[in-house]
PDB file of C-alpha atoms in Angstrom:
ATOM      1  CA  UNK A 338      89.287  -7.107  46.801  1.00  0.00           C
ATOM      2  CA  UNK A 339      86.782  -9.468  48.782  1.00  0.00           C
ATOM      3  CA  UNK A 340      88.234 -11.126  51.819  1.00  0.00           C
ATOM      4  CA  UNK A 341      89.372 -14.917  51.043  1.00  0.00           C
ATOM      5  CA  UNK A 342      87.260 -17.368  53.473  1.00  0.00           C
ATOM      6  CA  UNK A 343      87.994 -20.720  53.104  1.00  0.00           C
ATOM      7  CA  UNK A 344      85.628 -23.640  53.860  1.00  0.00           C
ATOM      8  CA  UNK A 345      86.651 -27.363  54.995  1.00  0.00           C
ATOM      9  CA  UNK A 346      84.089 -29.715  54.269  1.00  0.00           C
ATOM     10  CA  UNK A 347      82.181 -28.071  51.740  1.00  0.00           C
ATOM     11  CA  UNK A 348      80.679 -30.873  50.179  1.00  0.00           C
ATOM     12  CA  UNK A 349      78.858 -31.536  53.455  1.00  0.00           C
ATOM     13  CA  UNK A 350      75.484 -30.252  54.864  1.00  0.00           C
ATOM     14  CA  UNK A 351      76.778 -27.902  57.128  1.00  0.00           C
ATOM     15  CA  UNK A 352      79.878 -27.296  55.216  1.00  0.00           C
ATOM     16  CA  UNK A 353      77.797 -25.837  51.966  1.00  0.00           C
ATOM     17  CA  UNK A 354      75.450 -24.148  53.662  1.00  0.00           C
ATOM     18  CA  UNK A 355      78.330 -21.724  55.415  1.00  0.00           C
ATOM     19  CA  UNK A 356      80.279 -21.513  52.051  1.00  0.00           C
ATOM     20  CA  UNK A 357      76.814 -19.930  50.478  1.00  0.00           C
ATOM     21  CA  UNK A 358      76.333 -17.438  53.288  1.00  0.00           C
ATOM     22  CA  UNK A 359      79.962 -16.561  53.104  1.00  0.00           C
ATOM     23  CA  UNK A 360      79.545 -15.857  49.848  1.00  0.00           C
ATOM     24  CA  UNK A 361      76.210 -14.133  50.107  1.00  0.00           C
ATOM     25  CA  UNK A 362      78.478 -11.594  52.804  1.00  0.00           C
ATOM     26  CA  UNK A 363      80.933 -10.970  50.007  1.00  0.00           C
ATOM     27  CA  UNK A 364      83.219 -13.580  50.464  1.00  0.00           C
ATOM     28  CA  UNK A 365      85.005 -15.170  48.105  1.00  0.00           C
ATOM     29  CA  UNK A 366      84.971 -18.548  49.076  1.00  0.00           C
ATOM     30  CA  UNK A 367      86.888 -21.708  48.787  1.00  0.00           C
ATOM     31  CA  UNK A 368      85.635 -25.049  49.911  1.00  0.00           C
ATOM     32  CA  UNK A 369      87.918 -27.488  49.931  1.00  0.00           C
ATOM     33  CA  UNK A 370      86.443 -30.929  50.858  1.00  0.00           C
ATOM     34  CA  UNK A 371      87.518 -34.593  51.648  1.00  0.00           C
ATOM     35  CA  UNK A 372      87.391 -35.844  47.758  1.00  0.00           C
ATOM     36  CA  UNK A 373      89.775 -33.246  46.524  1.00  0.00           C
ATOM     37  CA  UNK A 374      92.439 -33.311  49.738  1.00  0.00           C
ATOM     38  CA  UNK A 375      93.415 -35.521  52.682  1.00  0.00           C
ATOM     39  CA  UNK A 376      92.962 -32.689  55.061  1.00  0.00           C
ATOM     40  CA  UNK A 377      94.794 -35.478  57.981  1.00  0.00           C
ATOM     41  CA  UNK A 378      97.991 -35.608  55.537  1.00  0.00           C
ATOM     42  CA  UNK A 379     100.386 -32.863  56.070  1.00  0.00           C
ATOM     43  CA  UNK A 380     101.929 -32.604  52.746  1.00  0.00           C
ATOM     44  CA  UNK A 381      98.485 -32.497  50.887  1.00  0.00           C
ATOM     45  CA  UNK A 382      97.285 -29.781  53.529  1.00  0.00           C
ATOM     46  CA  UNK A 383      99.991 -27.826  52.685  1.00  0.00           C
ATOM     47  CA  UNK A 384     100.070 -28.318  49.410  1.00  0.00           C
ATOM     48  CA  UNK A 385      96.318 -27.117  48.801  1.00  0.00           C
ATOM     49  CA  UNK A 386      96.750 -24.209  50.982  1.00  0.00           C
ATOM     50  CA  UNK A 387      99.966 -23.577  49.044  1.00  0.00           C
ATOM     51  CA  UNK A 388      98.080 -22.812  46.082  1.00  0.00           C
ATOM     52  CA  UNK A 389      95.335 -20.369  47.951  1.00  0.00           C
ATOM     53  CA  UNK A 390      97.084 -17.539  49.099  1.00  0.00           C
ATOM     54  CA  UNK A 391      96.217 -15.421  52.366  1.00  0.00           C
ATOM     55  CA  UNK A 392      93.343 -16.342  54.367  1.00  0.00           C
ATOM     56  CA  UNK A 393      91.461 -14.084  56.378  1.00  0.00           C
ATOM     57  CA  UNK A 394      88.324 -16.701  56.976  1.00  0.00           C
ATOM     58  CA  UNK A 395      89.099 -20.400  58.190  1.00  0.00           C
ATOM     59  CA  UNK A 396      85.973 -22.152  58.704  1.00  0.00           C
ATOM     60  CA  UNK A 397      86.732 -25.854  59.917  1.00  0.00           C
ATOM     61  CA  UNK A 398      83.600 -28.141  58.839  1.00  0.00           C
ATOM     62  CA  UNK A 399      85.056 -31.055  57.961  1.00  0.00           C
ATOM     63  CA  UNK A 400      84.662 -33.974  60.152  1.00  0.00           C
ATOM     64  CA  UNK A 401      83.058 -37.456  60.255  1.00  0.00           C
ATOM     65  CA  UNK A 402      80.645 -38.755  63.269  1.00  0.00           C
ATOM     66  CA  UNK A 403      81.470 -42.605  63.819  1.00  0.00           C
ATOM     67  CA  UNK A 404      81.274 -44.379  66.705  1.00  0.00           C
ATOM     68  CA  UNK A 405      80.542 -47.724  69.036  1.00  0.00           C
ATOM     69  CA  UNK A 406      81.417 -48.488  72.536  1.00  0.00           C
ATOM     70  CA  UNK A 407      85.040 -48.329  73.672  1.00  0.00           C
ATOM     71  CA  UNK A 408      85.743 -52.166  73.907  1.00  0.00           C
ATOM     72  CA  UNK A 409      84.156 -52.415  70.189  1.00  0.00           C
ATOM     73  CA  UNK A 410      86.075 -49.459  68.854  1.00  0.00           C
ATOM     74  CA  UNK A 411      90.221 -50.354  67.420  1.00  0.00           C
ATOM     75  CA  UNK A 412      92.880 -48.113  67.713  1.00  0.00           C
ATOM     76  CA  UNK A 413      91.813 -48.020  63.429  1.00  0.00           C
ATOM     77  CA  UNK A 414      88.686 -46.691  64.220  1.00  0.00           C
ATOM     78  CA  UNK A 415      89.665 -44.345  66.724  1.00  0.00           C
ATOM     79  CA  UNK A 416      93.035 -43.030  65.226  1.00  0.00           C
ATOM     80  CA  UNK A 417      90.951 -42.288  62.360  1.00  0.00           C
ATOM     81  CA  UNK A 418      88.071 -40.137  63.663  1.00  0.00           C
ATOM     82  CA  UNK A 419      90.423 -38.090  65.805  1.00  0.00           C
ATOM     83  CA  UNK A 420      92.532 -37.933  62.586  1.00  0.00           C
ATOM     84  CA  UNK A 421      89.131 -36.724  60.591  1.00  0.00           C
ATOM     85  CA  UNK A 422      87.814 -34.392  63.276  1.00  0.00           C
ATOM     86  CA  UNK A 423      90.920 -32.721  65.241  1.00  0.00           C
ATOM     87  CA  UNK A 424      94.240 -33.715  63.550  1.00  0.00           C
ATOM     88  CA  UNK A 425      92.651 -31.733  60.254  1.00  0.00           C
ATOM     89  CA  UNK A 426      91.797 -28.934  62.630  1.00  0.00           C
ATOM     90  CA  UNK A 427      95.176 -28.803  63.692  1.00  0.00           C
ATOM     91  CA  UNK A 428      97.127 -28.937  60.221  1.00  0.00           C
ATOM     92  CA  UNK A 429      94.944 -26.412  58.334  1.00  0.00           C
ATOM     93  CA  UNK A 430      95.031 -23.852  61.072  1.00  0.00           C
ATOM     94  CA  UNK A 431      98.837 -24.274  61.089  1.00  0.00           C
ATOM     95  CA  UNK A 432      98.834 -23.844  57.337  1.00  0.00           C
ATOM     96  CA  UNK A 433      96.604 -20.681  57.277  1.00  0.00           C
ATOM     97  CA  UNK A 434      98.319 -18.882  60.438  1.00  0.00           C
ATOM     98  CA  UNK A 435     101.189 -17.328  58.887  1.00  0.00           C
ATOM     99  CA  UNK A 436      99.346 -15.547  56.514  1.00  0.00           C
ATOM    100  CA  UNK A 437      97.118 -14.417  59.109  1.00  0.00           C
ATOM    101  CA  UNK A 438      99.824 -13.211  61.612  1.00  0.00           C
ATOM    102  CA  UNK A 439     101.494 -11.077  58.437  1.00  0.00           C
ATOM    103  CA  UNK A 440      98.343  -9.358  58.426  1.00  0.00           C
ATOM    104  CA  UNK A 441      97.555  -8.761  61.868  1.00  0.00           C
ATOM    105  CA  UNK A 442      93.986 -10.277  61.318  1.00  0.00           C
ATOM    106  CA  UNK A 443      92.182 -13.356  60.935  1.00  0.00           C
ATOM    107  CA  UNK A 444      89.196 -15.279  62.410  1.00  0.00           C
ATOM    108  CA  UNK A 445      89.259 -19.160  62.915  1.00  0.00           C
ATOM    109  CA  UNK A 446      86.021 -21.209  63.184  1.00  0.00           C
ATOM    110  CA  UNK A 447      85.827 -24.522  64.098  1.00  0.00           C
ATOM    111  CA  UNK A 448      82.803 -26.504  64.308  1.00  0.00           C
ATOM    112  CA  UNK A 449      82.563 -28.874  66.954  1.00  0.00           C
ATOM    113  CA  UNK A 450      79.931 -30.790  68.817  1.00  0.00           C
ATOM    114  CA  UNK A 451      78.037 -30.932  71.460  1.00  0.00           C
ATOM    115  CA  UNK A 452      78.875 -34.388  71.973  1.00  0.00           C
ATOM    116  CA  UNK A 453      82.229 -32.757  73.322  1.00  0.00           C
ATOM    117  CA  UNK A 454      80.732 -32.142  76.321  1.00  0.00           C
ATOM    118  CA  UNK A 455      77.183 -33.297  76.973  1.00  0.00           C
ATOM    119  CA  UNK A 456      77.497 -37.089  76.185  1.00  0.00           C
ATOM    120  CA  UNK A 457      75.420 -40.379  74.811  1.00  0.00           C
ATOM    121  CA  UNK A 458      76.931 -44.000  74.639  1.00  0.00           C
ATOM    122  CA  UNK A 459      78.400 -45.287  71.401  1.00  0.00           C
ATOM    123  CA  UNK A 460      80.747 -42.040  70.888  1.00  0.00           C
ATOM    124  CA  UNK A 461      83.602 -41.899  72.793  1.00  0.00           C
ATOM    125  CA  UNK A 462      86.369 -41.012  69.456  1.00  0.00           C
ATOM    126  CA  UNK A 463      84.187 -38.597  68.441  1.00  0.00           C
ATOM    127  CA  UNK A 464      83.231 -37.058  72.141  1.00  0.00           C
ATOM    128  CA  UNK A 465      87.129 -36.690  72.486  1.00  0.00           C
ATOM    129  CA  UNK A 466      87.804 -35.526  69.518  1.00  0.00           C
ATOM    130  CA  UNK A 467      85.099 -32.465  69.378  1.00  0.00           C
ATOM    131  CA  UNK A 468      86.195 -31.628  73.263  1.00  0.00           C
ATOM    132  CA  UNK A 469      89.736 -31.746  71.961  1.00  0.00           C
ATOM    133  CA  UNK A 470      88.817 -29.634  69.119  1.00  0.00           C
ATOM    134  CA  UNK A 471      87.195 -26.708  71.234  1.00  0.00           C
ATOM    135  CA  UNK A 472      90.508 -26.772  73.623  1.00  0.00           C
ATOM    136  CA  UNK A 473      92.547 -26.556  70.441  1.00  0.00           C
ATOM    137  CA  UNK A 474      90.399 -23.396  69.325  1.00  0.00           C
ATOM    138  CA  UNK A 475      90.574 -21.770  73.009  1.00  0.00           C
ATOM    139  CA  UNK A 476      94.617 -22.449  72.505  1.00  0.00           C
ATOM    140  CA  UNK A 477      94.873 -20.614  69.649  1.00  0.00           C
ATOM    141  CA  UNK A 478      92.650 -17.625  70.721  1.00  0.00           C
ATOM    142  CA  UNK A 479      95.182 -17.794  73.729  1.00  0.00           C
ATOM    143  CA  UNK A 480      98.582 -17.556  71.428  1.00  0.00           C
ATOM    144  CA  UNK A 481      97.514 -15.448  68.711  1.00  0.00           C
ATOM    145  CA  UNK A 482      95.097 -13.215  70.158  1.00  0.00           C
ATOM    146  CA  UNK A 483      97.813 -10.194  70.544  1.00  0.00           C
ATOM    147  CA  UNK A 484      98.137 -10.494  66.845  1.00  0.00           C
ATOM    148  CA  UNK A 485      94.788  -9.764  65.701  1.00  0.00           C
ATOM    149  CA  UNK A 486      93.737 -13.636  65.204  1.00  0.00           C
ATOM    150  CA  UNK A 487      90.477 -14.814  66.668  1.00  0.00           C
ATOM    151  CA  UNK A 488      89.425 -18.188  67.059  1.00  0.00           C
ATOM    152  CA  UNK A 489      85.738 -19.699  68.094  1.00  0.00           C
ATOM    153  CA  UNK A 490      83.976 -23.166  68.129  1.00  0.00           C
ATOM    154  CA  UNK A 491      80.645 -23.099  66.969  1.00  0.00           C
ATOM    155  CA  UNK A 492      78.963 -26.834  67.937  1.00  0.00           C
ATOM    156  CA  UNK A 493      75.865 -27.610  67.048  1.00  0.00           C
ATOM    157  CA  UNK A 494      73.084 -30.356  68.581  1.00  0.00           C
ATOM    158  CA  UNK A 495      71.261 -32.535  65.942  1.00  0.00           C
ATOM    159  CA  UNK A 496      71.090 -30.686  62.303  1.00  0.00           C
ATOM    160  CA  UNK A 497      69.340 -31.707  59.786  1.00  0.00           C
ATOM    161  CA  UNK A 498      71.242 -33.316  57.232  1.00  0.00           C
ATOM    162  CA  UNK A 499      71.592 -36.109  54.598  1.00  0.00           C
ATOM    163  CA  UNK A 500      74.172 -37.492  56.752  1.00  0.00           C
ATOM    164  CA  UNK A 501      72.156 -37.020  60.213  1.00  0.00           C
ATOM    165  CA  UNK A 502      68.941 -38.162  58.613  1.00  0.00           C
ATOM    166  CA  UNK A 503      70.493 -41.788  57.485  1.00  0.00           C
ATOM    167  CA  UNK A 504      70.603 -42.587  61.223  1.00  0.00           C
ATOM    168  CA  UNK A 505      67.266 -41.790  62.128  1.00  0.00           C
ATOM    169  CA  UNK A 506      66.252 -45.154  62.514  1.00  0.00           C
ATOM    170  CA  UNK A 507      62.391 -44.333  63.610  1.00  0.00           C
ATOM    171  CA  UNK A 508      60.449 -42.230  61.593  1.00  0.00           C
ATOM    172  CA  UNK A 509      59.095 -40.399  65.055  1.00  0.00           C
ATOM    173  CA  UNK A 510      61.808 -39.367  66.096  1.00  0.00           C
ATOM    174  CA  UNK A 511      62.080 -36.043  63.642  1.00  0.00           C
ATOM    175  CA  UNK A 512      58.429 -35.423  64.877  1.00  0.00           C
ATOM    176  CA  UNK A 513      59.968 -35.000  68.467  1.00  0.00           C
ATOM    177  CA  UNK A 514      62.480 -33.510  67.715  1.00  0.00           C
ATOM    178  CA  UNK A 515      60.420 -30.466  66.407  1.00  0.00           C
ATOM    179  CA  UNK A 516      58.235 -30.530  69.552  1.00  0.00           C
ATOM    180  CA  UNK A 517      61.045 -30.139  71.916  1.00  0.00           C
ATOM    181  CA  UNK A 518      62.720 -27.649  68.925  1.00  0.00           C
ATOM    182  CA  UNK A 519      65.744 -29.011  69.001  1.00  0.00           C
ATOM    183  CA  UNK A 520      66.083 -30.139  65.267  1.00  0.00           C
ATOM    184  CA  UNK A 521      68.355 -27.601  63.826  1.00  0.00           C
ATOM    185  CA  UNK A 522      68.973 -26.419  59.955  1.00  0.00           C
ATOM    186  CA  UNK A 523      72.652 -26.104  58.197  1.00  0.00           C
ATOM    187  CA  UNK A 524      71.534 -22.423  57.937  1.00  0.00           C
ATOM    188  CA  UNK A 525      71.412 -21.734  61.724  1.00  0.00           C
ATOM    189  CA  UNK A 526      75.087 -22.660  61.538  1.00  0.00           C
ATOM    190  CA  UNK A 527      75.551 -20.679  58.869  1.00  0.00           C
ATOM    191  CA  UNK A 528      74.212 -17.743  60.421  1.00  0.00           C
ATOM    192  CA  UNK A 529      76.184 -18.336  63.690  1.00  0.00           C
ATOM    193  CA  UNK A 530      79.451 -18.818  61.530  1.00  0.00           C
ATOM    194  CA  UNK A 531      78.582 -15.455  59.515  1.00  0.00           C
ATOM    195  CA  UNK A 532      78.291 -13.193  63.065  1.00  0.00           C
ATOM    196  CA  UNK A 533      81.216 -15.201  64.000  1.00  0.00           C
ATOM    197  CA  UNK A 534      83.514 -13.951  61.119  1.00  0.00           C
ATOM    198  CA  UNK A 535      82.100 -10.352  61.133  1.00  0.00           C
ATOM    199  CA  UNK A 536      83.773  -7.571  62.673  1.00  0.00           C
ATOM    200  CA  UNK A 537      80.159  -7.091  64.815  1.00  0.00           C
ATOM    201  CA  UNK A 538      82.120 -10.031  66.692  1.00  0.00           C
ATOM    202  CA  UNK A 539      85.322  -8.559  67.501  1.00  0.00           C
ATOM    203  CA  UNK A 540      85.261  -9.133  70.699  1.00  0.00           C
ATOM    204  CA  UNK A 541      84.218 -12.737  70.330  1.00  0.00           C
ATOM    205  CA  UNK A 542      87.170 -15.451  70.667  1.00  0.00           C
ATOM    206  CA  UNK A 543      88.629 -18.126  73.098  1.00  0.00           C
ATOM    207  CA  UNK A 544      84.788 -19.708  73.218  1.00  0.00           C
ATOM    208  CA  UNK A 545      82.180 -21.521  72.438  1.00  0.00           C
ATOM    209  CA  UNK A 546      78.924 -21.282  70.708  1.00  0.00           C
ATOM    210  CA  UNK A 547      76.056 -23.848  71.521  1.00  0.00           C
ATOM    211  CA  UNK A 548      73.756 -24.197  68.845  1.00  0.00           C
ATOM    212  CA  UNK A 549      71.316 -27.031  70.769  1.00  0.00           C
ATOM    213  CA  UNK A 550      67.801 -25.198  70.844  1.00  0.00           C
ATOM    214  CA  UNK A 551      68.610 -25.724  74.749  1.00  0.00           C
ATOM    215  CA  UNK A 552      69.013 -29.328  74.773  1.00  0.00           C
ATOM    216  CA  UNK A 553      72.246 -29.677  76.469  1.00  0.00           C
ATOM    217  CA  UNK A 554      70.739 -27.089  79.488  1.00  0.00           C
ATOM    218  CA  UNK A 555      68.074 -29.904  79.897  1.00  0.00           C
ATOM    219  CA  UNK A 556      68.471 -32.435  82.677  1.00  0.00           C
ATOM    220  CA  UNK A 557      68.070 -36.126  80.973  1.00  0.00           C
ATOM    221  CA  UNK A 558      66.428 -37.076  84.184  1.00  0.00           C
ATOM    222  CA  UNK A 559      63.353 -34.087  84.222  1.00  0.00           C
ATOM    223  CA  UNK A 560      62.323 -35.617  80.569  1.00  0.00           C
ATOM    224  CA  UNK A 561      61.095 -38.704  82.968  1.00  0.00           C
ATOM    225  CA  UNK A 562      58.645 -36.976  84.885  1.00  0.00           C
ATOM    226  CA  UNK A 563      55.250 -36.059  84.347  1.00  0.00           C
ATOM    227  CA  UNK A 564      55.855 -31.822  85.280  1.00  0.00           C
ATOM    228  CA  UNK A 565      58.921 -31.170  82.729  1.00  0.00           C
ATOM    229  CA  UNK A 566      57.341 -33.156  80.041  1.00  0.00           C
ATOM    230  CA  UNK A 567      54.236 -31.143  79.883  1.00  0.00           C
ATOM    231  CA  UNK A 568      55.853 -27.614  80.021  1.00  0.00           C
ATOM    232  CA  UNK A 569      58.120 -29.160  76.935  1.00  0.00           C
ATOM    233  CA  UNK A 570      55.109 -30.049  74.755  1.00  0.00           C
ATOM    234  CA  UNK A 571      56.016 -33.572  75.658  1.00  0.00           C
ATOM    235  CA  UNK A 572      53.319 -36.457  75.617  1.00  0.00           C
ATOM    236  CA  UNK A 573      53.235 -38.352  78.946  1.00  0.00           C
ATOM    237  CA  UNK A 574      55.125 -41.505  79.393  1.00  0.00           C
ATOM    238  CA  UNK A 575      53.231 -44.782  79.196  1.00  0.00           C
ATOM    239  CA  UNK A 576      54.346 -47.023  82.522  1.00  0.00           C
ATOM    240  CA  UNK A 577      56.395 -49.465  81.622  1.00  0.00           C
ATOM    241  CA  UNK A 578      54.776 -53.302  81.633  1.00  0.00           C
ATOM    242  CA  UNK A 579      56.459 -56.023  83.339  1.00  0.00           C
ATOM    243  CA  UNK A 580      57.890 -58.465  80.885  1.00  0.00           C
ATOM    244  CA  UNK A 581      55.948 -61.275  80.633  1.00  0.00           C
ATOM    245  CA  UNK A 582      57.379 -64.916  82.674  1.00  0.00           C
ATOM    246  CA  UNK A 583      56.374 -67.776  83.098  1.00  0.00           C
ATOM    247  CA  UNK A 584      52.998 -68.960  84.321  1.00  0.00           C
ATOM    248  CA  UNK A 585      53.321 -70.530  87.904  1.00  0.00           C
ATOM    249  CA  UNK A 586      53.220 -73.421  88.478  1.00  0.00           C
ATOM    250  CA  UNK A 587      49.788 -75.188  89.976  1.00  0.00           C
ATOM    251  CA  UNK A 588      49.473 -78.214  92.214  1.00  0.00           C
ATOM    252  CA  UNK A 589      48.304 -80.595  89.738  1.00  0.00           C
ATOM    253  CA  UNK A 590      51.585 -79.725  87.518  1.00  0.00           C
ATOM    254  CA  UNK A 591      53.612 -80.733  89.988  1.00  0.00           C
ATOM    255  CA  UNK A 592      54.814 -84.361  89.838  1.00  0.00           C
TER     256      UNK A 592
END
């Protein structure tokens, strides 16, 4: 009988795209997604996983990217995209480890962000909540690797997806992406996740996996100067012009 893998966010870019290569590998897959559970409710997590039976695949996709500055983001706000991106984490992995220590096997996945740990303004819920989620996964490699249980945080940079793409606000901005080749596809994930679960990974827990085409080993600053931005493929800066102000003031104006 195929190992069961189960999917969190399958309805979602990334969250499809690993539940068809899963499935491709032999799996047989079940996505579970934010529509048919509250995956930050304990008695629905438990109920849905209830009804699955033992799990040798977790792969934790579900999440939500939301964000403004701290003094414009309530305790709302933030309760709820920790709640969406970490508490989840937290309840499904409890409700598939039992199963998974009766075995003596398992692999956890998480996919985080690399907005855990190379940051931009506007995200600090969901810059704590990704770090918090690749701690979490290191934890549980920690407890539960003497039982056969791996655990591994796979974070991608910018993916294309529907969701990504309704906050590109300027259409130019997918154009440089691709010349710095950092846009990335739900199938790179995919693949990453796929090695990640295989037993060609068996030494391979207690980390993380960047997916950011190198964007996070880039300092922000060497995109400014002249050097970096050629050997990137990157078309020179145009100086900045003083804003205009006001026209001085002549003799004959004065009264």
């Amino acid at each position: 009988m195929p190992d069961l893998a189960v999917v969190t966010g399958a309805a979602g870019g990334i969250g499809s795209a690993v539940a068809a290569r899963l499935r491709a590998d032999g799996f047989t897959v079940v996505g579970i997604d934010r529509a048919e559970a509250d995956l930050t409710d304990e008695a629905a997590v438990l109920s849905v996983f209830r009804g699955i039976g033992t799990v040798a695949v977790l792969v934790h996709c579900a999440g939500v990217t939301a964000g403004a500055p701290a003094h414009a983001t309530s305790l709302t706000d933030w309760r709820a995209v920790l709640d969406t991106n970490l508490t989840s984490a937290f309840l499904c992995a409890r409700a598939v480890l039992p199963g998974m220590l009766h075995e003596g096997r398992g692999v956890i996945v998480t996919i985080g962000s690399v907005h855990g740990h190379a940051f931009q303004p506007g995200y600090p819920a969901y810059a704590a909540a990704k770090a918090g989620l690749a701690a979490f996964t290191r934890q549980l490699a920690v407890e539960y690797g003497r039982s056969g249980v791996r655990a591994v945080t796979i974070s991608p940079g910018w993916v294309r997806t529907p969701d990504t793409l309704t906050r590109v606000t300027d259409p130019n901005d997918l154009a440089r992406l691709a010349e710095t080749q950092l846009a990335g596809e739900p199938a790179h994930v995919a693949d990453a996740v796929a090695f990640a679960v295989s037993p060609a990974a068996a030494l391979l827990t207690g980390t993380e996996i960047v997916l950011d085409g190198g964007a996070s080993a880039v300092q922000p600053a060497a995109l400014l100067r002249p050097g970096p931005r050629a050997r990137l493929g990157l078309p020179p800066l145009t100086e900045a012009r003083p804003r205009p102000g006001p026209e001085p003031i002549g003799p004959d104006q004065i009264s």
